[in-house]
Structures are given as C-alpha cells and as structure tokens.
C-alpha cells in the first residue's frame, strides 16, 4: 500500500506562513496527479491545490496568489507553501495522489491515495 506522510503543520498568527511537506514512499507510475486537501471541523473536505506530470497546476479560488504547490521528485516530496494565512485557512491538511492518470482536479474522488493529515491553525 502506497503511503503518503504529511508534516509541517502548526499554529501561526494571521498573515504568517507555513510550508507543508508530504513524503511519498514511492512513485509507482511515471504519470500521476497529486493534490492538497483540507478539512475544517464540521465542514466537508475541499481541494486546495493540485499538480500533474504535465506541469499543470490548479488552485482553489480562496488560496490563489497565497499558496503554491510544488514537488521535489528527487526527494519524493510534495510541498504546499502557504503565505498570508487567514483564520479561515484553519483545518487538517491532507496530501493525496492518483497514479497512471493526469489532470489537476480538486475533487476527492480523483485521488484514491491519501495521507493522514497535518493540522494547521491560524489565529486572528
């Protein structure tokens, strides 16, 4: 079973920055899509950012211009750089992946492999 492990969450004040990391234990296919999702208490999980093998990227409107998704394939690591954080960015952040396919969807069903999450808390 492919594993993805997130880290880098924490508590910051509004306006601050955090960088999340997600280590993938292996790349089982040369074609893939990867994404970050988040879930706040009492709310459904929502897509934040995605990238695919073709270099395409997509972001939720709420984070455009503030968050950047990237990867370092030499380290099997996916990143999410988060700047200008707001209290509404608070939530449990998950990385996710799908293999043998591409496209930058921001919907959970397109990503059958997910990590356990890392908590991000932004205070006002």
Short mmCIF file of N, CA and C in Angstrom, two decimals:
data_model
loop_
_atom_site.label_atom_id
_atom_site.label_comp_id
_atom_site.label_asym_id
_atom_site.label_seq_id
_atom_site.Cartn_x
_atom_site.Cartn_y
_atom_site.Cartn_z
N UNK A 1 0.84 -1.18 0.00
CA UNK A 1 0.00 0.00 0.00
C UNK A 1 0.88 1.24 0.00
N UNK A 2 0.69 2.09 -1.03
CA UNK A 2 1.44 3.33 -1.11
C UNK A 2 1.14 4.22 0.09
N UNK A 3 2.17 4.83 0.66
CA UNK A 3 1.96 5.70 1.81
C UNK A 3 2.38 7.13 1.52
N UNK A 4 1.62 8.06 2.07
CA UNK A 4 1.94 9.48 1.99
C UNK A 4 1.90 10.02 3.41
N UNK A 5 2.95 10.72 3.83
CA UNK A 5 3.05 11.22 5.19
C UNK A 5 3.30 12.72 5.18
N UNK A 6 2.34 13.46 5.78
CA UNK A 6 2.44 14.91 5.83
C UNK A 6 3.19 15.38 7.07
N UNK A 7 3.76 16.57 6.97
CA UNK A 7 4.38 17.24 8.12
C UNK A 7 4.42 18.74 7.85
N UNK A 8 4.76 19.49 8.88
CA UNK A 8 4.92 20.93 8.71
C UNK A 8 3.78 21.78 9.23
N UNK A 9 2.72 21.13 9.70
CA UNK A 9 1.62 21.91 10.25
C UNK A 9 2.01 22.58 11.55
N UNK A 10 1.15 23.48 12.03
CA UNK A 10 1.42 24.17 13.28
C UNK A 10 0.44 25.29 13.50
N UNK A 11 0.74 26.12 14.49
CA UNK A 11 -0.11 27.26 14.83
C UNK A 11 0.61 28.55 14.47
N UNK A 12 -0.05 29.41 13.74
CA UNK A 12 0.53 30.68 13.35
C UNK A 12 -0.52 31.78 13.49
N UNK A 13 -0.06 33.00 13.53
CA UNK A 13 -0.98 34.13 13.53
C UNK A 13 -1.34 34.50 12.10
N UNK A 14 -2.47 35.15 11.95
CA UNK A 14 -2.91 35.61 10.64
C UNK A 14 -1.80 36.46 10.00
N UNK A 15 -1.60 36.22 8.71
CA UNK A 15 -0.54 36.92 7.99
C UNK A 15 0.75 36.14 7.93
N UNK A 16 0.84 35.08 8.72
CA UNK A 16 2.04 34.27 8.76
C UNK A 16 2.13 33.27 7.62
N UNK A 17 3.20 32.46 7.65
CA UNK A 17 3.44 31.48 6.59
C UNK A 17 3.77 30.11 7.19
N UNK A 18 3.47 29.09 6.42
CA UNK A 18 3.86 27.72 6.75
C UNK A 18 4.14 26.99 5.45
N UNK A 19 5.03 26.01 5.53
CA UNK A 19 5.26 25.13 4.39
C UNK A 19 4.99 23.70 4.82
N UNK A 20 4.04 23.06 4.15
CA UNK A 20 3.72 21.67 4.42
C UNK A 20 4.52 20.78 3.48
N UNK A 21 4.89 19.62 3.98
CA UNK A 21 5.60 18.63 3.18
C UNK A 21 4.83 17.32 3.20
N UNK A 22 4.97 16.55 2.14
CA UNK A 22 4.33 15.24 2.05
C UNK A 22 5.30 14.30 1.36
N UNK A 23 5.78 13.32 2.11
CA UNK A 23 6.71 12.34 1.54
C UNK A 23 5.93 11.14 1.01
N UNK A 24 6.19 10.80 -0.24
CA UNK A 24 5.56 9.64 -0.88
C UNK A 24 6.58 8.50 -0.88
N UNK A 25 6.20 7.34 -0.38
CA UNK A 25 7.23 6.31 -0.21
C UNK A 25 7.76 5.76 -1.54
N UNK A 26 6.99 5.90 -2.62
CA UNK A 26 7.50 5.51 -3.93
C UNK A 26 6.58 6.09 -5.00
N UNK A 27 7.11 6.16 -6.23
CA UNK A 27 6.33 6.59 -7.39
C UNK A 27 6.05 5.35 -8.24
N UNK A 28 4.86 4.77 -8.14
CA UNK A 28 4.59 3.52 -8.85
C UNK A 28 4.33 3.68 -10.35
N UNK A 29 4.23 4.94 -10.81
CA UNK A 29 3.95 5.18 -12.22
C UNK A 29 4.56 6.53 -12.60
N UNK A 30 4.94 6.66 -13.88
CA UNK A 30 5.52 7.93 -14.33
C UNK A 30 4.48 9.02 -14.55
N UNK A 31 3.22 8.64 -14.67
CA UNK A 31 2.14 9.60 -14.85
C UNK A 31 1.32 9.65 -13.57
N UNK A 32 1.03 10.84 -13.11
CA UNK A 32 0.32 10.96 -11.84
C UNK A 32 -0.27 12.35 -11.68
N UNK A 33 -1.13 12.46 -10.69
CA UNK A 33 -1.59 13.76 -10.20
C UNK A 33 -1.47 13.72 -8.69
N UNK A 34 -1.16 14.85 -8.09
CA UNK A 34 -1.07 14.97 -6.64
C UNK A 34 -1.73 16.26 -6.21
N UNK A 35 -2.23 16.27 -5.00
CA UNK A 35 -3.00 17.42 -4.54
C UNK A 35 -2.94 17.56 -3.03
N UNK A 36 -3.34 18.72 -2.58
CA UNK A 36 -3.55 19.02 -1.16
C UNK A 36 -5.04 19.30 -0.95
N UNK A 37 -5.58 18.72 0.12
CA UNK A 37 -6.95 18.98 0.55
C UNK A 37 -6.91 19.48 1.98
N UNK A 38 -8.00 20.06 2.43
CA UNK A 38 -8.11 20.45 3.83
C UNK A 38 -9.55 20.24 4.29
N UNK A 39 -9.67 20.06 5.60
CA UNK A 39 -11.00 19.87 6.18
C UNK A 39 -11.06 20.59 7.52
N UNK A 40 -11.97 21.52 7.63
CA UNK A 40 -12.22 22.23 8.88
C UNK A 40 -13.30 21.48 9.64
N UNK A 41 -13.33 21.63 10.97
CA UNK A 41 -14.35 20.94 11.77
C UNK A 41 -15.76 21.24 11.29
N UNK A 42 -16.54 20.20 11.09
CA UNK A 42 -17.91 20.37 10.67
C UNK A 42 -18.11 20.68 9.21
N UNK A 43 -17.02 20.69 8.43
CA UNK A 43 -17.13 21.02 7.02
C UNK A 43 -16.61 19.86 6.17
N UNK A 44 -17.02 19.85 4.90
CA UNK A 44 -16.55 18.81 4.01
C UNK A 44 -15.11 19.07 3.59
N UNK A 45 -14.42 18.00 3.17
CA UNK A 45 -13.05 18.15 2.69
C UNK A 45 -13.05 18.90 1.37
N UNK A 46 -12.14 19.87 1.22
CA UNK A 46 -12.10 20.65 -0.01
C UNK A 46 -10.71 20.63 -0.62
N UNK A 47 -10.66 20.68 -1.94
CA UNK A 47 -9.40 20.73 -2.64
C UNK A 47 -8.77 22.10 -2.54
N UNK A 48 -7.45 22.12 -2.33
CA UNK A 48 -6.72 23.38 -2.18
C UNK A 48 -5.83 23.64 -3.39
N UNK A 49 -5.05 22.63 -3.78
CA UNK A 49 -4.12 22.80 -4.90
C UNK A 49 -3.79 21.44 -5.48
N UNK A 50 -3.48 21.42 -6.77
CA UNK A 50 -3.15 20.16 -7.44
C UNK A 50 -2.10 20.39 -8.52
N UNK A 51 -1.34 19.33 -8.81
CA UNK A 51 -0.42 19.38 -9.93
C UNK A 51 -0.40 18.00 -10.61
N UNK A 52 0.09 17.97 -11.86
CA UNK A 52 0.21 16.68 -12.52
C UNK A 52 1.54 16.57 -13.25
N UNK A 53 1.76 15.43 -13.88
CA UNK A 53 3.02 15.13 -14.54
C UNK A 53 3.34 16.12 -15.65
N UNK A 54 2.30 16.68 -16.27
CA UNK A 54 2.49 17.60 -17.39
C UNK A 54 2.86 19.00 -16.94
N UNK A 55 2.97 19.22 -15.64
CA UNK A 55 3.31 20.54 -15.14
C UNK A 55 2.11 21.44 -14.94
N UNK A 56 0.91 20.91 -15.13
CA UNK A 56 -0.30 21.70 -14.88
C UNK A 56 -0.51 21.87 -13.38
N UNK A 57 -1.03 23.02 -13.01
CA UNK A 57 -1.35 23.28 -11.60
C UNK A 57 -2.71 23.96 -11.53
N UNK A 58 -3.39 23.75 -10.41
CA UNK A 58 -4.67 24.39 -10.20
C UNK A 58 -4.82 24.70 -8.72
N UNK A 59 -5.55 25.76 -8.43
CA UNK A 59 -5.74 26.20 -7.06
C UNK A 59 -7.21 26.55 -6.81
N UNK A 60 -7.63 26.35 -5.58
CA UNK A 60 -8.94 26.84 -5.19
C UNK A 60 -8.91 28.36 -5.22
N UNK A 61 -10.03 28.97 -5.59
CA UNK A 61 -10.08 30.43 -5.66
C UNK A 61 -9.67 31.08 -4.34
N UNK A 62 -10.01 30.44 -3.24
CA UNK A 62 -9.75 31.03 -1.91
C UNK A 62 -8.26 31.12 -1.57
N UNK A 63 -7.40 30.39 -2.30
CA UNK A 63 -5.97 30.39 -1.97
C UNK A 63 -5.09 30.92 -3.10
N UNK A 64 -5.69 31.24 -4.24
CA UNK A 64 -4.90 31.74 -5.37
C UNK A 64 -4.12 32.99 -4.99
N UNK A 65 -2.85 33.00 -5.36
CA UNK A 65 -1.98 34.13 -5.04
C UNK A 65 -1.34 34.04 -3.67
N UNK A 66 -1.80 33.10 -2.84
CA UNK A 66 -1.24 32.94 -1.48
C UNK A 66 -0.53 31.60 -1.29
N UNK A 67 -1.04 30.55 -1.92
CA UNK A 67 -0.48 29.20 -1.76
C UNK A 67 0.22 28.78 -3.05
N UNK A 68 1.28 27.97 -2.90
CA UNK A 68 1.99 27.43 -4.05
C UNK A 68 2.26 25.94 -3.83
N UNK A 69 1.85 25.14 -4.80
CA UNK A 69 2.12 23.70 -4.75
C UNK A 69 3.36 23.42 -5.59
N UNK A 70 4.21 22.52 -5.11
CA UNK A 70 5.41 22.16 -5.85
C UNK A 70 5.84 20.76 -5.43
N UNK A 71 6.84 20.24 -6.12
CA UNK A 71 7.35 18.93 -5.76
C UNK A 71 8.86 18.87 -6.00
N UNK A 72 9.51 17.99 -5.27
CA UNK A 72 10.91 17.67 -5.49
C UNK A 72 10.95 16.16 -5.71
N UNK A 73 11.01 15.77 -6.97
CA UNK A 73 10.95 14.34 -7.29
C UNK A 73 12.17 13.60 -6.77
N UNK A 74 13.30 14.29 -6.62
CA UNK A 74 14.50 13.62 -6.12
C UNK A 74 14.32 13.21 -4.66
N UNK A 75 13.38 13.89 -3.96
CA UNK A 75 13.11 13.59 -2.56
C UNK A 75 11.75 12.93 -2.36
N UNK A 76 11.06 12.60 -3.46
CA UNK A 76 9.70 12.02 -3.38
C UNK A 76 8.81 12.87 -2.48
N UNK A 77 8.90 14.19 -2.61
CA UNK A 77 8.20 15.08 -1.68
C UNK A 77 7.36 16.12 -2.43
N UNK A 78 6.14 16.26 -1.94
CA UNK A 78 5.20 17.28 -2.40
C UNK A 78 5.15 18.38 -1.34
N UNK A 79 5.07 19.63 -1.78
CA UNK A 79 5.06 20.76 -0.86
C UNK A 79 3.82 21.63 -1.06
N UNK A 80 3.48 22.36 0.00
CA UNK A 80 2.48 23.41 -0.11
C UNK A 80 3.00 24.61 0.67
N UNK A 81 3.43 25.63 -0.04
CA UNK A 81 3.87 26.87 0.59
C UNK A 81 2.64 27.75 0.80
N UNK A 82 2.40 28.13 2.05
CA UNK A 82 1.21 28.92 2.39
C UNK A 82 1.64 30.25 2.98
N UNK A 83 1.29 31.33 2.31
CA UNK A 83 1.60 32.69 2.76
C UNK A 83 0.33 33.46 3.06
N UNK A 84 0.49 34.54 3.79
CA UNK A 84 -0.66 35.41 4.12
C UNK A 84 -1.82 34.60 4.66
N UNK A 85 -1.53 33.75 5.61
CA UNK A 85 -2.54 32.85 6.14
C UNK A 85 -3.66 33.62 6.84
N UNK A 86 -4.87 33.06 6.73
CA UNK A 86 -6.07 33.65 7.33
C UNK A 86 -6.69 32.64 8.28
N UNK A 87 -7.47 33.10 9.26
CA UNK A 87 -8.13 32.15 10.17
C UNK A 87 -8.96 31.10 9.42
N UNK A 88 -9.55 31.47 8.31
CA UNK A 88 -10.36 30.51 7.56
C UNK A 88 -9.53 29.45 6.84
N UNK A 89 -8.21 29.55 6.89
CA UNK A 89 -7.35 28.50 6.36
C UNK A 89 -7.14 27.38 7.37
N UNK A 90 -7.64 27.55 8.57
CA UNK A 90 -7.50 26.54 9.62
C UNK A 90 -8.15 25.24 9.19
N UNK A 91 -7.44 24.12 9.45
CA UNK A 91 -8.00 22.82 9.13
C UNK A 91 -6.95 21.73 9.15
N UNK A 92 -7.39 20.53 8.90
CA UNK A 92 -6.49 19.39 8.78
C UNK A 92 -6.15 19.25 7.29
N UNK A 93 -4.88 19.35 6.97
CA UNK A 93 -4.43 19.34 5.58
C UNK A 93 -3.92 17.95 5.20
N UNK A 94 -4.41 17.45 4.07
CA UNK A 94 -4.06 16.13 3.59
C UNK A 94 -3.39 16.22 2.21
N UNK A 95 -2.40 15.37 1.97
CA UNK A 95 -1.92 15.22 0.60
C UNK A 95 -2.56 13.96 0.02
N UNK A 96 -2.65 13.93 -1.30
CA UNK A 96 -3.33 12.84 -1.97
C UNK A 96 -2.74 12.64 -3.35
N UNK A 97 -2.95 11.45 -3.91
CA UNK A 97 -2.37 11.16 -5.22
C UNK A 97 -3.20 10.15 -5.98
N UNK A 98 -2.96 10.14 -7.29
CA UNK A 98 -3.54 9.14 -8.19
C UNK A 98 -2.49 8.82 -9.24
N UNK A 99 -2.39 7.55 -9.63
CA UNK A 99 -1.28 7.10 -10.46
C UNK A 99 -1.77 6.49 -11.76
N UNK A 100 -1.02 6.76 -12.82
CA UNK A 100 -1.40 6.28 -14.13
C UNK A 100 -2.38 7.21 -14.84
N UNK A 101 -2.66 8.36 -14.22
CA UNK A 101 -3.58 9.34 -14.77
C UNK A 101 -2.99 10.74 -14.57
N UNK A 102 -3.49 11.71 -15.32
CA UNK A 102 -3.07 13.10 -15.08
C UNK A 102 -4.31 13.99 -15.01
N UNK A 103 -4.08 15.30 -15.01
CA UNK A 103 -5.20 16.23 -14.83
C UNK A 103 -5.20 16.77 -13.42
N UNK A 104 -5.57 18.03 -13.26
CA UNK A 104 -5.47 18.70 -11.96
C UNK A 104 -6.85 18.95 -11.37
N UNK A 105 -7.50 17.88 -11.00
CA UNK A 105 -8.82 18.01 -10.38
C UNK A 105 -8.67 18.36 -8.90
N UNK A 106 -9.67 19.05 -8.36
CA UNK A 106 -9.66 19.42 -6.94
C UNK A 106 -10.80 18.72 -6.20
N UNK A 107 -11.13 17.53 -6.64
CA UNK A 107 -12.20 16.77 -6.00
C UNK A 107 -11.66 15.48 -5.43
N UNK A 108 -12.09 15.15 -4.23
CA UNK A 108 -11.58 13.98 -3.50
C UNK A 108 -11.64 12.68 -4.30
N UNK A 109 -12.74 12.38 -5.02
CA UNK A 109 -12.84 11.08 -5.70
C UNK A 109 -11.74 10.82 -6.72
N UNK A 110 -11.04 11.86 -7.20
CA UNK A 110 -9.99 11.67 -8.18
C UNK A 110 -8.67 11.24 -7.55
N UNK A 111 -8.62 11.11 -6.25
CA UNK A 111 -7.38 10.81 -5.54
C UNK A 111 -7.58 9.67 -4.56
N UNK A 112 -7.36 8.44 -4.98
CA UNK A 112 -7.64 7.29 -4.12
C UNK A 112 -6.61 7.08 -3.00
N UNK A 113 -5.46 7.71 -3.09
CA UNK A 113 -4.42 7.55 -2.06
C UNK A 113 -4.31 8.84 -1.27
N UNK A 114 -4.46 8.77 0.04
CA UNK A 114 -4.40 9.97 0.87
C UNK A 114 -3.60 9.72 2.14
N UNK A 115 -2.97 10.77 2.65
CA UNK A 115 -2.27 10.69 3.92
C UNK A 115 -3.21 10.90 5.09
N UNK A 116 -2.65 10.97 6.28
CA UNK A 116 -3.47 11.11 7.50
C UNK A 116 -3.67 12.56 7.90
N UNK A 117 -2.88 13.46 7.36
CA UNK A 117 -3.11 14.87 7.60
C UNK A 117 -2.17 15.50 8.61
N UNK A 118 -2.05 16.82 8.50
CA UNK A 118 -1.30 17.63 9.45
C UNK A 118 -2.14 18.87 9.76
N UNK A 119 -2.21 19.23 11.04
CA UNK A 119 -3.11 20.30 11.47
C UNK A 119 -2.48 21.68 11.26
N UNK A 120 -3.27 22.58 10.69
CA UNK A 120 -2.88 23.98 10.55
C UNK A 120 -3.90 24.83 11.29
N UNK A 121 -3.43 25.66 12.21
CA UNK A 121 -4.31 26.54 12.97
C UNK A 121 -3.82 27.97 12.82
N UNK A 122 -4.71 28.83 12.34
CA UNK A 122 -4.37 30.24 12.13
C UNK A 122 -5.24 31.08 13.07
N UNK A 123 -4.59 31.83 13.93
CA UNK A 123 -5.31 32.66 14.88
C UNK A 123 -5.34 34.12 14.42
N UNK A 124 -6.40 34.81 14.80
CA UNK A 124 -6.55 36.21 14.38
C UNK A 124 -5.88 37.16 15.34
#
